[in-house]
Amino acid sequence: HVQLVESGGGSVQTGGSLRVSCVATTDTYMKYSMGWFRRAPGKERKGVAAISTDGATAYADSVKGRFTISKDSSKNVLYLQMNNLKPEDTAMYYCAADRRARGKIRGGDWDFADLYDYWGQGTQVTVS
């Protein structure tokens, strides 16, 4: 069973930066493609970024050029570097693992939350 634990959330002013992390059980990032999702109050959960086992990435249009997804497989850590943050980025951020994609990003479906099998508990990011 895969366990994911996010950290690094907090409060930041508009235009600031924040990096959230997701620590996983051993070998998770070597086996599964991963995604970052977020849920703002009163809104649906939405995909932010995804990364395959070989490092290919995908981003939501709303964060392209501002957010960067990366990982350190040797440390079993997934990152989301967020720059030039805006109030509309305020949300609970979740990392998730896609077991069935065989390490690949699912093309146009990478942001479909139901395709991910394992989820962390989330970390809150607030931009004011």
Short mmCIF file of C-alpha atoms in Angstrom, two decimals:
data_model
loop_
_atom_site.label_atom_id
_atom_site.label_comp_id
_atom_site.label_asym_id
_atom_site.label_seq_id
_atom_site.Cartn_x
_atom_site.Cartn_y
_atom_site.Cartn_z
CA HIS A 1 0.00 0.00 0.00
CA VAL A 2 1.35 3.42 -0.99
CA GLN A 3 1.37 6.16 1.61
CA LEU A 4 1.77 9.80 0.63
CA VAL A 5 2.38 12.65 3.05
CA GLU A 6 2.36 16.28 1.92
CA SER A 7 4.03 19.18 3.68
CA GLY A 8 5.25 22.70 3.04
CA GLY A 9 1.99 24.56 2.73
CA GLY A 10 1.45 27.91 4.38
CA SER A 11 0.46 31.51 3.87
CA VAL A 12 2.18 33.79 1.39
CA GLN A 13 1.54 37.15 -0.18
CA THR A 14 0.59 37.63 -3.81
CA GLY A 15 3.64 37.27 -6.01
CA GLY A 16 5.45 35.13 -3.48
CA SER A 17 6.76 31.58 -3.76
CA LEU A 18 6.20 28.35 -1.93
CA ARG A 19 7.33 24.76 -2.38
CA VAL A 20 5.18 21.87 -1.28
CA SER A 21 6.55 18.35 -0.90
CA CYS A 22 5.15 14.85 -0.90
CA VAL A 23 7.02 12.01 0.74
CA ALA A 24 6.11 8.53 -0.43
CA THR A 25 6.80 4.97 0.56
CA THR A 26 9.82 3.38 -1.06
CA ASP A 27 10.05 3.21 -4.87
CA THR A 28 6.73 4.95 -5.49
CA TYR A 29 8.20 7.55 -7.84
CA MET A 30 10.16 4.90 -9.71
CA LYS A 31 6.98 2.90 -10.42
CA TYR A 32 4.07 5.34 -10.73
CA SER A 33 3.31 8.56 -12.47
CA MET A 34 2.36 11.27 -10.00
CA GLY A 35 0.11 14.27 -9.90
CA TRP A 36 -0.56 17.37 -7.86
CA PHE A 37 -4.17 18.40 -7.44
CA ARG A 38 -5.84 21.20 -5.57
CA ARG A 39 -9.26 21.95 -4.19
CA ALA A 40 -10.37 25.46 -3.42
CA PRO A 41 -13.24 26.03 -0.96
CA GLY A 42 -16.55 25.25 -2.61
CA LYS A 43 -14.93 24.05 -5.82
CA GLU A 44 -14.06 20.75 -7.44
CA ARG A 45 -10.66 19.15 -7.15
CA LYS A 46 -8.52 20.06 -10.17
CA GLY A 47 -5.30 18.78 -11.61
CA VAL A 48 -2.31 21.10 -11.34
CA ALA A 49 0.62 19.11 -12.70
CA ALA A 50 1.78 15.58 -13.39
CA ILE A 51 5.11 13.82 -13.85
CA SER A 52 5.94 10.43 -15.34
CA THR A 53 8.55 8.01 -14.08
CA ASP A 54 10.97 9.21 -16.74
CA GLY A 55 10.42 12.87 -15.91
CA ALA A 56 7.93 14.01 -18.54
CA THR A 57 5.59 16.67 -17.19
CA ALA A 58 2.19 18.18 -17.83
CA TYR A 59 0.60 21.33 -16.40
CA ALA A 60 -2.76 22.96 -16.14
CA ASP A 61 -2.95 26.11 -18.27
CA SER A 62 -3.57 28.20 -15.17
CA VAL A 63 -0.16 27.38 -13.69
CA LYS A 64 2.07 27.03 -16.77
CA GLY A 65 5.17 29.15 -16.42
CA ARG A 66 4.64 29.61 -12.68
CA PHE A 67 4.63 26.10 -11.19
CA THR A 68 7.20 23.33 -11.61
CA ILE A 69 6.72 19.69 -10.69
CA SER A 70 9.80 17.63 -9.95
CA LYS A 71 10.91 14.65 -7.94
CA ASP A 72 13.90 13.16 -6.22
CA SER A 73 13.41 9.43 -6.57
CA SER A 74 16.46 8.67 -4.42
CA LYS A 75 14.72 10.43 -1.52
CA ASN A 76 11.16 9.42 -2.49
CA VAL A 77 10.06 13.06 -2.57
CA LEU A 78 7.80 14.84 -5.03
CA TYR A 79 7.87 18.63 -5.22
CA LEU A 80 5.70 21.41 -6.53
CA GLN A 81 7.54 24.72 -6.77
CA MET A 82 5.03 27.55 -6.97
CA ASN A 83 6.16 31.02 -8.04
CA ASN A 84 4.30 34.24 -8.65
CA LEU A 85 1.43 32.99 -6.54
CA LYS A 86 -2.01 34.52 -6.93
CA PRO A 87 -5.01 34.57 -4.59
CA GLU A 88 -6.78 32.13 -6.93
CA ASP A 89 -4.05 29.57 -6.13
CA THR A 90 -5.42 29.34 -2.59
CA ALA A 91 -6.45 25.72 -2.05
CA MET A 92 -5.69 22.45 -0.36
CA TYR A 93 -2.97 20.75 -2.38
CA TYR A 94 -2.83 16.97 -2.72
CA CYS A 95 -0.33 14.61 -4.29
CA ALA A 96 -1.56 11.44 -5.90
CA ALA A 97 -0.13 8.30 -7.49
CA ASP A 98 -1.44 6.68 -10.66
CA ARG A 99 -0.71 2.99 -10.36
CA ARG A 100 -2.40 1.89 -13.58
CA ALA A 101 -0.72 4.29 -16.03
CA ARG A 102 2.49 2.21 -15.98
CA GLY A 103 4.58 5.24 -15.20
CA LYS A 104 3.31 7.35 -18.10
CA ILE A 105 1.30 10.55 -18.20
CA ARG A 106 -2.16 9.78 -19.54
CA GLY A 107 -2.20 12.33 -22.35
CA GLY A 108 -5.26 14.50 -22.06
CA ASP A 109 -6.60 12.61 -19.05
CA TRP A 110 -3.74 13.25 -16.64
CA ASP A 111 -5.89 15.65 -14.64
CA PHE A 112 -8.79 13.23 -14.15
CA ALA A 113 -8.68 12.60 -10.41
CA ASP A 114 -10.57 9.31 -10.54
CA LEU A 115 -7.66 7.73 -12.42
CA TYR A 116 -5.35 8.13 -9.42
CA ASP A 117 -5.21 5.34 -6.88
CA TYR A 118 -3.42 6.79 -3.86
CA TRP A 119 -3.78 10.18 -2.22
CA GLY A 120 -2.15 12.16 0.52
CA GLN A 121 -4.02 14.09 3.19
CA GLY A 122 -3.28 17.49 1.67
CA THR A 123 -1.47 20.66 2.66
CA GLN A 124 -3.09 24.10 2.72
CA VAL A 125 -1.75 26.96 0.62
CA THR A 126 -3.18 30.43 1.22
CA VAL A 127 -2.30 33.43 -0.93
CA SER A 128 -3.43 36.89 0.12
#
